[in-house]
Amino acid sequence: MTRGQRLFILQLENTRTCVRKANDMAPSRLLRVAGIVTCILFSLTSAQTRGDVGYVETCTQIDAFGKYCPTTCGVADYLHKYKPGMDKKLDNMEDILEMITNRTTGAAEKVTNMKDSASQQQKSGGPDTYIKKSSNMLEEIQRFEKSIVTQEEQIYQLQGILEANEKRMLDLKQLSIQLEQKCKDPCKDTVEIQPTTGKDCQDIANKGAKISGLYYVKPVKATQQFLVYCEIDNFGRGFTVIQRRRDGSVNFNRDWTQYKEGFGYLTPSDTTEFWLGNEKIHLLSTQATLPYVLRITLTDWEGNTKYADYATFKVGPEVDKYRLTYAYYYGGDAGDAFDGFDFGDDPSDKIYTSHNGMQFSTGDKDNDKYNGNCAKQDGSGWWMNRCHAAHLNGKYYNGGKYTAKDAASGFDNGIIWATWHSRWYSMKETSMKIIPINRITAGDGQHGGVKEFGGLGDM
Ligand SMILES: [Ca+2]
């Protein structure tokens, strides 16, 4: 059930509850009508909001990482269901109002009769006490008259509301007709998935795909295809993107299963954050006869972008806890943070913060080299040692700079690349992407730097 559908049902239940309360509680019919009118008002307002919500909120995310937004058919369906019930309620209200009007007329007649009989009594003369009693009665009657006038005013107001409601119903009917027209066209996915498929994005680029976007890939050992973002540049290189940070919109504090399956959102425009998933990264990185290069790109809060490449990047199977291995640092201007960093706290800092050969850890699965639990302390999943000099799944800190006080555990838990910025500086954007090693160099024969090729215009 999508969030949109749940909303509809909630609102329907609200309407029902509302009417029931008005019936139970109000001793006077007038109050009851007021209750019902309020309820209807509420329902109508809600229905209009839902109409708007329907356009946006019915997006569905599927396992294969697509986000699909159907058209507004759901809203139209709802309106069809909703309308007959409302018509009936309005009819009932009209009946009740008529009843009240009848009773008011009856009461007015009664008052006139009472007044007449009182004045007759006065004329006929009698004991003082009787006259006093009679004038008291008259006062009572006048009060009663006043209250009737007030009630009549209220009835007019209610009638006004009723008319306004009828107008809204008409508007809704109009809207419903418009939606019906729209829904005659078959619903389409709003996410554009490119038709070419392959073992990875380089395979797809080799088949002639020219634009970056979402593609289905099926690595050699994969049982089913899955969606990836392919970054295809002007040199015909196809990078398969396995990680993306851009704005902190996705929470990277996830458990083992979520890191295994992947999380976040893939978009054709590469505007969202995600972790592709350890299983998929394993299948991709271990399939080729040609080894892969992992390219890490980093953007800081001053707008500088740097990169680091690792040759023969592989992620092992789950039985080996998705162990990270690579052959060597292939180059880049961000420095080799995967090899650890000497922070100056301890002589063995560099060894204990290196990442090559580390198994993957999450808060609920501690595979690190530390007595405590690095992943739990830092609220992330990563190839933790004791703990890290590179940490791209860390907490997102707007502005970059943070302190031990900002981190829940007191440890450096940001998006860190220690060979470029201090561990108390969190990157603004990151990406991790893989490409067969024979394609990493761009068409000009030079080792491809981030600034040299297209397709990364916004970085
Ligand atoms: Ca541990």
Short mmCIF file of C-alpha atoms and ligand atoms in Angstrom, two decimals:
data_model
loop_
_atom_site.label_atom_id
_atom_site.label_comp_id
_atom_site.label_asym_id
_atom_site.label_seq_id
_atom_site.Cartn_x
_atom_site.Cartn_y
_atom_site.Cartn_z
CA MET A 1 0.00 0.00 0.00
CA THR A 2 1.45 3.39 -0.94
CA ARG A 3 1.44 6.36 1.34
CA GLY A 4 -1.20 8.07 -0.82
CA GLN A 5 -3.63 5.17 -0.48
CA ARG A 6 -3.16 5.04 3.25
CA LEU A 7 -3.96 8.74 3.42
CA PHE A 8 -7.28 8.22 1.60
CA ILE A 9 -8.42 5.56 4.02
CA LEU A 10 -7.39 7.58 7.04
CA GLN A 11 -9.40 10.54 5.83
CA LEU A 12 -12.44 8.39 5.09
CA GLU A 13 -12.29 7.01 8.60
CA ASN A 14 -12.04 10.54 9.98
CA THR A 15 -15.22 11.49 8.16
CA ARG A 16 -17.08 8.50 9.56
CA THR A 17 -15.95 9.15 13.11
CA CYS A 18 -16.88 12.75 12.80
CA VAL A 19 -20.49 12.03 11.78
CA ARG A 20 -20.92 9.41 14.47
CA LYS A 21 -19.80 11.83 17.17
CA ALA A 22 -22.21 14.51 16.03
CA ASN A 23 -25.12 12.05 16.25
CA ASP A 24 -24.18 10.72 19.68
CA MET A 25 -23.42 13.94 21.42
CA ALA A 26 -25.76 16.64 20.19
CA PRO A 27 -29.14 16.78 21.92
CA SER A 28 -30.47 19.39 19.54
CA ARG A 29 -31.01 18.75 15.87
CA LEU A 30 -29.53 22.09 15.11
CA LEU A 31 -26.22 21.18 16.69
CA ARG A 32 -26.30 17.87 14.93
CA VAL A 33 -26.70 19.58 11.59
CA ALA A 34 -23.88 21.91 12.48
CA GLY A 35 -21.79 18.87 13.29
CA ILE A 36 -22.56 17.21 10.01
CA VAL A 37 -21.88 20.38 8.07
CA THR A 38 -18.55 20.75 9.81
CA CYS A 39 -17.75 17.16 8.97
CA ILE A 40 -18.62 17.64 5.34
CA LEU A 41 -16.57 20.80 5.20
CA PHE A 42 -13.66 18.89 6.64
CA SER A 43 -14.10 16.08 4.14
CA LEU A 44 -14.25 18.43 1.22
CA THR A 45 -11.17 20.32 2.26
CA SER A 46 -9.38 17.03 2.72
CA ALA A 47 -10.50 15.77 -0.65
CA GLN A 48 -9.05 18.81 -2.34
CA THR A 49 -5.74 18.35 -0.58
CA ARG A 50 -5.70 14.70 -1.51
CA GLY A 51 -6.24 15.70 -5.13
CA ASP A 52 -2.98 17.60 -5.00
CA VAL A 53 -1.23 14.92 -3.00
CA GLY A 54 -2.26 12.31 -5.53
CA TYR A 55 0.00 13.80 -8.15
CA VAL A 56 3.09 13.46 -6.07
CA GLU A 57 2.68 10.92 -3.31
CA THR A 58 1.87 7.75 -5.19
CA CYS A 59 5.44 7.19 -6.34
CA THR A 60 6.46 3.62 -5.80
CA GLN A 61 9.93 2.29 -5.20
CA ILE A 62 10.71 -1.24 -6.34
CA ASP A 63 13.52 -3.63 -5.45
CA ALA A 64 15.30 -3.08 -8.72
CA PHE A 65 15.71 0.56 -7.66
CA GLY A 66 13.17 2.30 -9.81
CA LYS A 67 10.98 5.06 -8.55
CA TYR A 68 7.73 5.09 -10.50
CA CYS A 69 5.08 7.77 -10.38
CA PRO A 70 1.73 6.79 -11.86
CA THR A 71 -0.67 9.47 -13.09
CA THR A 72 -3.64 10.75 -11.10
CA CYS A 73 -5.92 7.78 -11.85
CA GLY A 74 -5.99 6.96 -8.16
CA VAL A 75 -7.49 10.34 -7.32
CA ALA A 76 -10.20 9.91 -9.91
CA ASP A 77 -11.07 6.47 -8.55
CA TYR A 78 -11.33 7.92 -5.12
CA LEU A 79 -13.60 10.72 -6.25
CA HIS A 80 -15.88 8.21 -7.96
CA LYS A 81 -16.18 6.28 -4.72
CA TYR A 82 -16.58 9.37 -2.62
CA LYS A 83 -19.17 11.28 -4.58
CA PRO A 84 -22.31 9.06 -4.13
CA GLY A 85 -21.85 9.04 -0.35
CA MET A 86 -21.63 12.81 -0.23
CA ASP A 87 -24.74 13.26 -2.39
CA LYS A 88 -26.70 11.12 0.05
CA LYS A 89 -25.41 13.06 3.04
CA LEU A 90 -26.40 16.35 1.46
CA ASP A 91 -29.91 15.02 0.77
CA ASN A 92 -30.25 13.97 4.42
CA MET A 93 -29.16 17.42 5.53
CA GLU A 94 -31.74 19.07 3.36
CA ASP A 95 -34.46 16.88 4.95
CA ILE A 96 -33.29 17.83 8.42
CA LEU A 97 -33.22 21.53 7.61
CA GLU A 98 -36.75 21.34 6.26
CA MET A 99 -37.87 19.65 9.46
CA ILE A 100 -36.31 22.43 11.51
CA THR A 101 -37.96 25.11 9.42
CA ASN A 102 -41.35 23.42 9.95
CA ARG A 103 -40.84 23.26 13.68
CA THR A 104 -39.77 26.90 13.85
CA THR A 105 -42.94 27.97 12.08
CA GLY A 106 -44.98 25.88 14.51
CA ALA A 107 -43.26 27.46 17.49
CA ALA A 108 -43.86 30.97 16.16
CA GLU A 109 -47.59 30.23 15.84
CA LYS A 110 -47.68 28.91 19.37
CA VAL A 111 -46.05 32.11 20.68
CA THR A 112 -48.61 34.28 18.94
CA ASN A 113 -51.41 32.22 20.51
CA MET A 114 -49.86 32.51 23.96
CA LYS A 115 -49.43 36.28 23.60
CA ASP A 116 -53.05 36.69 22.59
CA SER A 117 -54.32 34.65 25.51
CA ALA A 118 -52.06 36.58 27.94
CA SER A 119 -53.35 39.98 26.82
CA GLN A 120 -56.90 38.68 27.07
CA GLN A 121 -56.21 37.58 30.61
CA GLN A 122 -54.87 41.08 31.45
CA LYS A 123 -57.89 42.75 29.92
CA SER A 124 -60.30 40.57 31.86
CA GLY A 125 -58.55 41.74 35.07
CA GLY A 126 -57.70 39.63 38.11
CA PRO A 127 -55.68 39.54 41.27
CA ASP A 128 -52.23 41.33 41.24
CA THR A 129 -50.37 38.07 41.67
CA TYR A 130 -52.00 36.73 38.57
CA ILE A 131 -51.01 39.84 36.54
CA LYS A 132 -47.43 39.51 37.83
CA LYS A 133 -47.33 35.86 36.88
CA SER A 134 -48.70 36.70 33.49
CA SER A 135 -46.12 39.45 32.81
CA ASN A 136 -43.35 37.05 33.86
CA MET A 137 -44.70 34.64 31.36
CA LEU A 138 -44.63 37.37 28.74
CA GLU A 139 -40.96 38.05 29.45
CA GLU A 140 -40.26 34.36 29.08
CA ILE A 141 -42.08 34.36 25.81
CA GLN A 142 -40.09 37.35 24.56
CA ARG A 143 -36.85 35.58 25.45
CA PHE A 144 -38.11 32.51 23.65
CA GLU A 145 -38.94 34.66 20.63
CA LYS A 146 -35.46 36.14 20.63
CA SER A 147 -33.89 32.72 20.76
CA ILE A 148 -36.06 31.64 17.86
CA VAL A 149 -34.83 34.61 15.82
CA THR A 150 -31.24 33.67 16.65
CA GLN A 151 -31.90 30.11 15.70
CA GLU A 152 -33.45 31.22 12.46
CA GLU A 153 -30.30 33.21 11.71
CA GLN A 154 -28.25 30.12 12.39
CA ILE A 155 -30.42 28.16 10.02
CA TYR A 156 -29.83 30.76 7.31
CA GLN A 157 -26.10 30.52 7.92
CA LEU A 158 -26.28 26.75 7.66
CA GLN A 159 -28.24 27.05 4.47
CA GLY A 160 -25.47 29.31 3.16
CA ILE A 161 -22.88 26.70 4.03
CA LEU A 162 -24.98 24.05 2.38
CA GLU A 163 -25.12 26.08 -0.81
CA ALA A 164 -21.36 26.64 -0.69
CA ASN A 165 -20.89 22.91 -0.25
CA GLU A 166 -23.09 22.19 -3.20
CA LYS A 167 -20.92 24.52 -5.23
CA ARG A 168 -17.81 22.69 -4.09
CA MET A 169 -19.41 19.39 -5.01
CA LEU A 170 -20.00 20.77 -8.48
CA ASP A 171 -16.37 21.87 -8.71
CA LEU A 172 -15.25 18.42 -7.59
CA LYS A 173 -17.50 16.78 -10.16
CA GLN A 174 -15.91 19.01 -12.77
CA LEU A 175 -12.45 18.00 -11.57
CA SER A 176 -13.45 14.37 -11.57
CA ILE A 177 -14.51 14.64 -15.21
CA GLN A 178 -11.21 16.27 -16.09
CA LEU A 179 -9.27 13.53 -14.31
CA GLU A 180 -11.34 10.88 -16.04
CA GLN A 181 -10.31 12.40 -19.36
CA LYS A 182 -6.67 12.32 -18.36
CA CYS A 183 -6.90 8.70 -17.19
CA LYS A 184 -8.14 7.54 -20.57
CA ASP A 185 -4.49 7.63 -21.63
CA PRO A 186 -2.61 4.62 -20.30
CA CYS A 187 -0.50 5.37 -17.22
CA LYS A 188 3.20 5.74 -17.92
CA ASP A 189 6.29 5.47 -15.73
CA THR A 190 7.83 8.84 -15.11
CA VAL A 191 11.27 7.27 -14.71
CA GLU A 192 13.00 6.86 -18.00
CA ILE A 193 15.00 3.65 -18.28
CA GLN A 194 17.29 3.26 -21.28
CA PRO A 195 16.71 0.20 -23.45
CA THR A 196 20.29 -1.05 -23.82
CA THR A 197 21.38 -3.74 -21.37
CA GLY A 198 24.70 -5.40 -20.66
CA LYS A 199 27.05 -6.88 -18.07
CA ASP A 200 28.03 -3.44 -16.84
CA CYS A 201 27.92 0.16 -18.04
CA GLN A 202 31.06 -0.20 -20.19
CA ASP A 203 29.40 -3.13 -21.97
CA ILE A 204 26.36 -0.91 -22.51
CA ALA A 205 28.52 1.97 -23.82
CA ASN A 206 30.30 -0.49 -26.13
CA LYS A 207 26.89 -1.36 -27.59
CA GLY A 208 26.48 2.26 -28.61
CA ALA A 209 24.69 3.87 -25.65
CA LYS A 210 25.73 7.52 -25.56
CA ILE A 211 23.82 9.12 -22.72
CA SER A 212 24.18 8.82 -18.97
CA GLY A 213 21.10 7.47 -17.21
CA LEU A 214 19.43 4.40 -15.78
CA TYR A 215 20.15 1.03 -17.40
CA TYR A 216 19.56 -2.60 -16.52
CA VAL A 217 22.72 -4.65 -16.05
CA LYS A 218 23.10 -8.39 -15.52
CA PRO A 219 26.56 -9.41 -14.33
CA VAL A 220 27.72 -12.88 -15.38
CA LYS A 221 26.75 -14.63 -12.13
CA ALA A 222 23.64 -12.57 -11.40
CA THR A 223 20.34 -14.44 -11.32
CA GLN A 224 18.43 -11.36 -12.41
CA GLN A 225 19.14 -7.99 -13.91
CA PHE A 226 19.10 -4.85 -11.78
CA LEU A 227 19.02 -1.12 -12.32
CA VAL A 228 22.17 1.03 -12.17
CA TYR A 229 23.12 4.58 -13.02
CA CYS A 230 25.58 4.58 -15.92
CA GLU A 231 27.81 7.57 -16.39
CA ILE A 232 28.73 7.55 -20.06
CA ASP A 233 31.14 10.23 -21.28
CA ASN A 234 32.21 11.61 -24.63
CA PHE A 235 35.07 9.11 -24.85
CA GLY A 236 32.60 6.22 -24.84
CA ARG A 237 33.54 5.25 -21.32
CA GLY A 238 30.79 3.69 -19.22
CA PHE A 239 31.20 4.01 -15.45
CA THR A 240 28.89 1.90 -13.28
CA VAL A 241 28.12 4.04 -10.23
CA ILE A 242 27.95 2.14 -6.94
CA GLN A 243 27.72 5.00 -4.43
CA ARG A 244 26.56 8.61 -4.48
CA ARG A 245 26.39 11.34 -1.85
CA ARG A 246 25.24 14.81 -2.79
CA ASP A 247 23.08 16.55 -0.19
CA GLY A 248 22.53 14.34 2.85
CA SER A 249 18.97 13.49 1.78
CA VAL A 250 19.46 9.75 2.34
CA ASN A 251 20.28 8.28 5.74
CA PHE A 252 23.36 6.04 5.48
CA ASN A 253 22.98 4.67 9.01
CA ARG A 254 21.63 1.27 7.90
CA ASP A 255 21.94 -2.35 8.93
CA TRP A 256 23.66 -5.30 7.25
CA THR A 257 20.66 -6.33 5.13
CA GLN A 258 20.09 -2.82 3.84
CA TYR A 259 23.75 -2.41 2.88
CA LYS A 260 23.56 -5.84 1.23
CA GLU A 261 20.44 -5.02 -0.79
CA GLY A 262 21.17 -1.34 -1.42
CA PHE A 263 19.19 1.76 -0.45
CA GLY A 264 18.49 5.32 -1.53
CA TYR A 265 17.24 6.37 -4.96
CA LEU A 266 18.47 6.06 -8.51
CA THR A 267 17.46 8.84 -10.89
CA PRO A 268 18.08 9.30 -14.61
CA SER A 269 19.45 12.79 -13.83
CA ASP A 270 21.91 11.55 -11.18
CA THR A 271 20.45 13.89 -8.57
CA THR A 272 19.90 11.46 -5.70
CA GLU A 273 21.92 9.56 -3.13
CA PHE A 274 22.28 5.79 -2.91
CA TRP A 275 24.30 2.73 -2.01
CA LEU A 276 23.91 0.22 -4.83
CA GLY A 277 24.20 -2.74 -2.48
CA ASN A 278 27.08 -5.05 -1.49
CA GLU A 279 25.65 -8.06 -3.30
CA LYS A 280 25.36 -6.14 -6.56
CA ILE A 281 28.81 -4.58 -6.11
CA HIS A 282 30.21 -8.08 -5.49
CA LEU A 283 28.56 -9.48 -8.64
CA LEU A 284 29.73 -6.55 -10.76
CA SER A 285 33.31 -6.34 -9.50
CA THR A 286 34.10 -10.06 -9.66
CA GLN A 287 32.62 -10.92 -13.05
CA ALA A 288 35.13 -9.70 -15.59
CA THR A 289 38.24 -11.29 -16.98
CA LEU A 290 39.52 -7.74 -17.11
CA PRO A 291 39.92 -6.19 -13.67
CA TYR A 292 38.01 -3.07 -12.67
CA VAL A 293 39.26 0.27 -11.51
CA LEU A 294 37.34 1.90 -8.68
CA ARG A 295 37.21 5.64 -9.17
CA ILE A 296 36.34 7.73 -6.14
CA THR A 297 35.40 11.36 -6.75
CA LEU A 298 35.11 13.88 -3.96
CA THR A 299 33.82 17.44 -3.90
CA ASP A 300 34.43 19.70 -0.92
CA TRP A 301 32.35 22.64 0.28
CA GLU A 302 34.59 25.10 -1.53
CA GLY A 303 33.64 23.45 -4.83
CA ASN A 304 36.93 21.64 -5.47
CA THR A 305 36.75 18.15 -6.94
CA LYS A 306 39.45 15.50 -6.62
CA TYR A 307 39.66 11.81 -7.35
CA ALA A 308 41.44 8.59 -6.40
CA ASP A 309 41.67 5.41 -8.50
CA TYR A 310 42.23 1.85 -7.27
CA ALA A 311 43.19 -0.95 -9.65
CA THR A 312 41.67 -4.45 -9.51
CA PHE A 313 38.92 -3.38 -7.15
CA LYS A 314 36.90 -6.32 -5.87
CA VAL A 315 34.25 -6.90 -3.22
CA GLY A 316 34.09 -10.51 -2.01
CA PRO A 317 30.99 -12.64 -1.47
CA GLU A 318 28.75 -12.39 1.61
CA VAL A 319 30.38 -15.48 3.19
CA ASP A 320 33.56 -13.40 3.27
CA LYS A 321 31.61 -10.39 4.61
CA TYR A 322 31.95 -8.47 1.35
CA ARG A 323 35.70 -8.01 1.86
CA LEU A 324 37.31 -5.11 -0.01
CA THR A 325 40.47 -5.84 -2.00
CA TYR A 326 42.45 -3.94 -4.61
CA ALA A 327 45.87 -4.42 -6.15
CA TYR A 328 47.28 -0.90 -5.90
CA TYR A 329 46.54 2.81 -5.82
CA TYR A 330 46.23 3.73 -9.47
CA GLY A 331 46.54 7.49 -9.03
CA GLY A 332 44.55 10.65 -8.49
CA ASP A 333 44.90 14.04 -6.85
CA ALA A 334 42.97 13.23 -3.66
CA GLY A 335 45.70 10.98 -2.26
CA ASP A 336 45.60 7.36 -1.16
CA ALA A 337 43.40 7.42 1.94
CA PHE A 338 42.50 3.73 1.51
CA ASP A 339 46.09 3.02 2.56
CA GLY A 340 45.50 4.61 5.98
CA PHE A 341 46.66 7.90 7.45
CA ASP A 342 49.07 8.84 10.17
CA PHE A 343 46.89 11.05 12.34
CA GLY A 344 49.67 11.46 14.89
CA ASP A 345 47.70 9.89 17.77
CA ASP A 346 49.54 6.59 17.70
CA PRO A 347 52.49 5.13 15.70
CA SER A 348 50.22 2.45 14.27
CA ASP A 349 47.56 4.91 13.08
CA LYS A 350 48.27 4.32 9.42
CA ILE A 351 48.09 0.53 9.65
CA TYR A 352 44.90 0.60 11.68
CA THR A 353 43.13 3.04 9.40
CA SER A 354 43.92 1.28 6.11
CA HIS A 355 41.09 -0.41 4.22
CA ASN A 356 42.54 -2.90 1.76
CA GLY A 357 41.53 -6.42 2.84
CA MET A 358 38.93 -5.26 5.38
CA GLN A 359 35.56 -6.96 5.66
CA PHE A 360 32.40 -4.89 5.60
CA SER A 361 30.88 -3.89 8.93
CA THR A 362 27.54 -2.43 9.94
CA GLY A 363 26.15 -1.49 13.34
CA ASP A 364 24.55 -4.92 13.62
CA LYS A 365 27.51 -6.90 12.14
CA ASP A 366 30.90 -6.05 13.59
CA ASN A 367 33.68 -7.39 11.36
CA ASP A 368 36.26 -4.71 12.18
CA LYS A 369 39.68 -4.91 13.88
CA TYR A 370 38.64 -2.83 16.85
CA ASN A 371 37.56 -3.98 20.33
CA GLY A 372 34.50 -1.79 19.99
CA ASN A 373 32.20 -1.45 17.02
CA CYS A 374 33.34 1.21 14.53
CA ALA A 375 30.24 1.02 12.34
CA LYS A 376 27.93 1.39 15.33
CA GLN A 377 29.93 4.30 16.74
CA ASP A 378 29.99 6.07 13.39
CA GLY A 379 26.46 5.18 12.31
CA SER A 380 27.44 3.80 8.91
CA GLY A 381 28.39 0.70 6.95
CA TRP A 382 31.95 0.51 5.63
CA TRP A 383 35.10 -1.60 5.32
CA MET A 384 36.07 -0.68 8.86
CA ASN A 385 39.52 -1.36 10.30
CA ARG A 386 40.17 0.44 13.57
CA CYS A 387 38.51 2.47 12.17
CA HIS A 388 39.18 4.52 9.01
CA ALA A 389 41.07 7.13 7.04
CA ALA A 390 38.52 6.98 4.22
CA HIS A 391 34.84 6.87 5.13
CA LEU A 392 32.45 7.72 2.33
CA ASN A 393 29.26 6.39 3.94
CA GLY A 394 29.67 8.62 7.01
CA LYS A 395 27.28 11.14 8.44
CA TYR A 396 26.46 14.12 6.23
CA TYR A 397 27.57 17.43 7.75
CA ASN A 398 26.33 20.57 6.02
CA GLY A 399 29.18 23.01 5.58
CA GLY A 400 31.85 20.35 6.05
CA LYS A 401 33.49 21.29 9.34
CA TYR A 402 32.34 19.48 12.48
CA THR A 403 33.71 18.59 15.91
CA ALA A 404 33.71 15.67 18.33
CA LYS A 405 30.77 17.38 20.05
CA ASP A 406 28.70 17.15 16.85
CA ALA A 407 29.32 13.40 16.56
CA ALA A 408 27.08 11.26 18.77
CA SER A 409 29.93 8.93 19.80
CA GLY A 410 32.59 11.67 19.96
CA PHE A 411 34.55 10.05 17.13
CA ASP A 412 35.11 11.39 13.63
CA ASN A 413 32.11 10.04 11.74
CA GLY A 414 31.76 12.38 8.74
CA ILE A 415 32.38 11.71 5.05
CA ILE A 416 36.14 11.56 5.33
CA TRP A 417 39.10 11.39 2.96
CA ALA A 418 42.02 12.03 5.31
CA THR A 419 44.71 12.49 2.64
CA TRP A 420 42.87 15.55 1.37
CA HIS A 421 40.89 17.14 4.23
CA SER A 422 41.15 16.58 7.98
CA ARG A 423 38.98 13.90 9.59
CA TRP A 424 36.90 16.74 11.06
CA TYR A 425 35.89 17.85 7.59
CA SER A 426 33.01 16.09 5.86
CA MET A 427 32.82 16.08 2.05
CA LYS A 428 29.93 17.69 0.20
CA GLU A 429 29.66 15.15 -2.61
CA THR A 430 31.14 11.76 -3.34
CA SER A 431 30.78 9.05 -5.91
CA MET A 432 32.22 5.55 -6.27
CA LYS A 433 32.13 4.05 -9.74
CA ILE A 434 33.82 1.20 -11.53
CA ILE A 435 35.11 0.71 -15.07
CA PRO A 436 37.23 -2.01 -16.72
CA ILE A 437 40.90 -1.09 -16.34
CA ASN A 438 41.56 -0.86 -20.08
CA ARG A 439 39.00 1.96 -20.34
CA ILE A 440 40.00 4.18 -17.44
CA THR A 441 42.34 6.25 -19.59
CA ALA A 442 40.44 8.67 -21.75
CA GLY A 443 40.67 8.77 -25.56
CA ASP A 444 43.72 11.02 -25.57
CA GLY A 445 45.84 8.32 -23.98
CA GLN A 446 46.33 10.34 -20.79
CA HIS A 447 45.35 9.05 -17.39
CA GLY A 448 41.83 10.48 -17.26
CA GLY A 449 41.48 13.15 -14.64
CA VAL A 450 38.08 14.25 -13.43
CA LYS A 451 38.56 17.71 -14.86
CA GLU A 452 39.48 16.39 -18.29
CA PHE A 453 36.33 14.69 -19.42
CA GLY A 454 32.68 15.48 -19.86
CA GLY A 455 29.65 14.11 -18.12
CA LEU A 456 30.63 15.49 -14.74
CA GLY A 457 29.63 19.03 -15.45
CA ASP A 458 28.00 19.63 -12.09
CA MET A 459 30.84 18.32 -9.99
CA CA B 1 34.95 -4.86 16.70
#
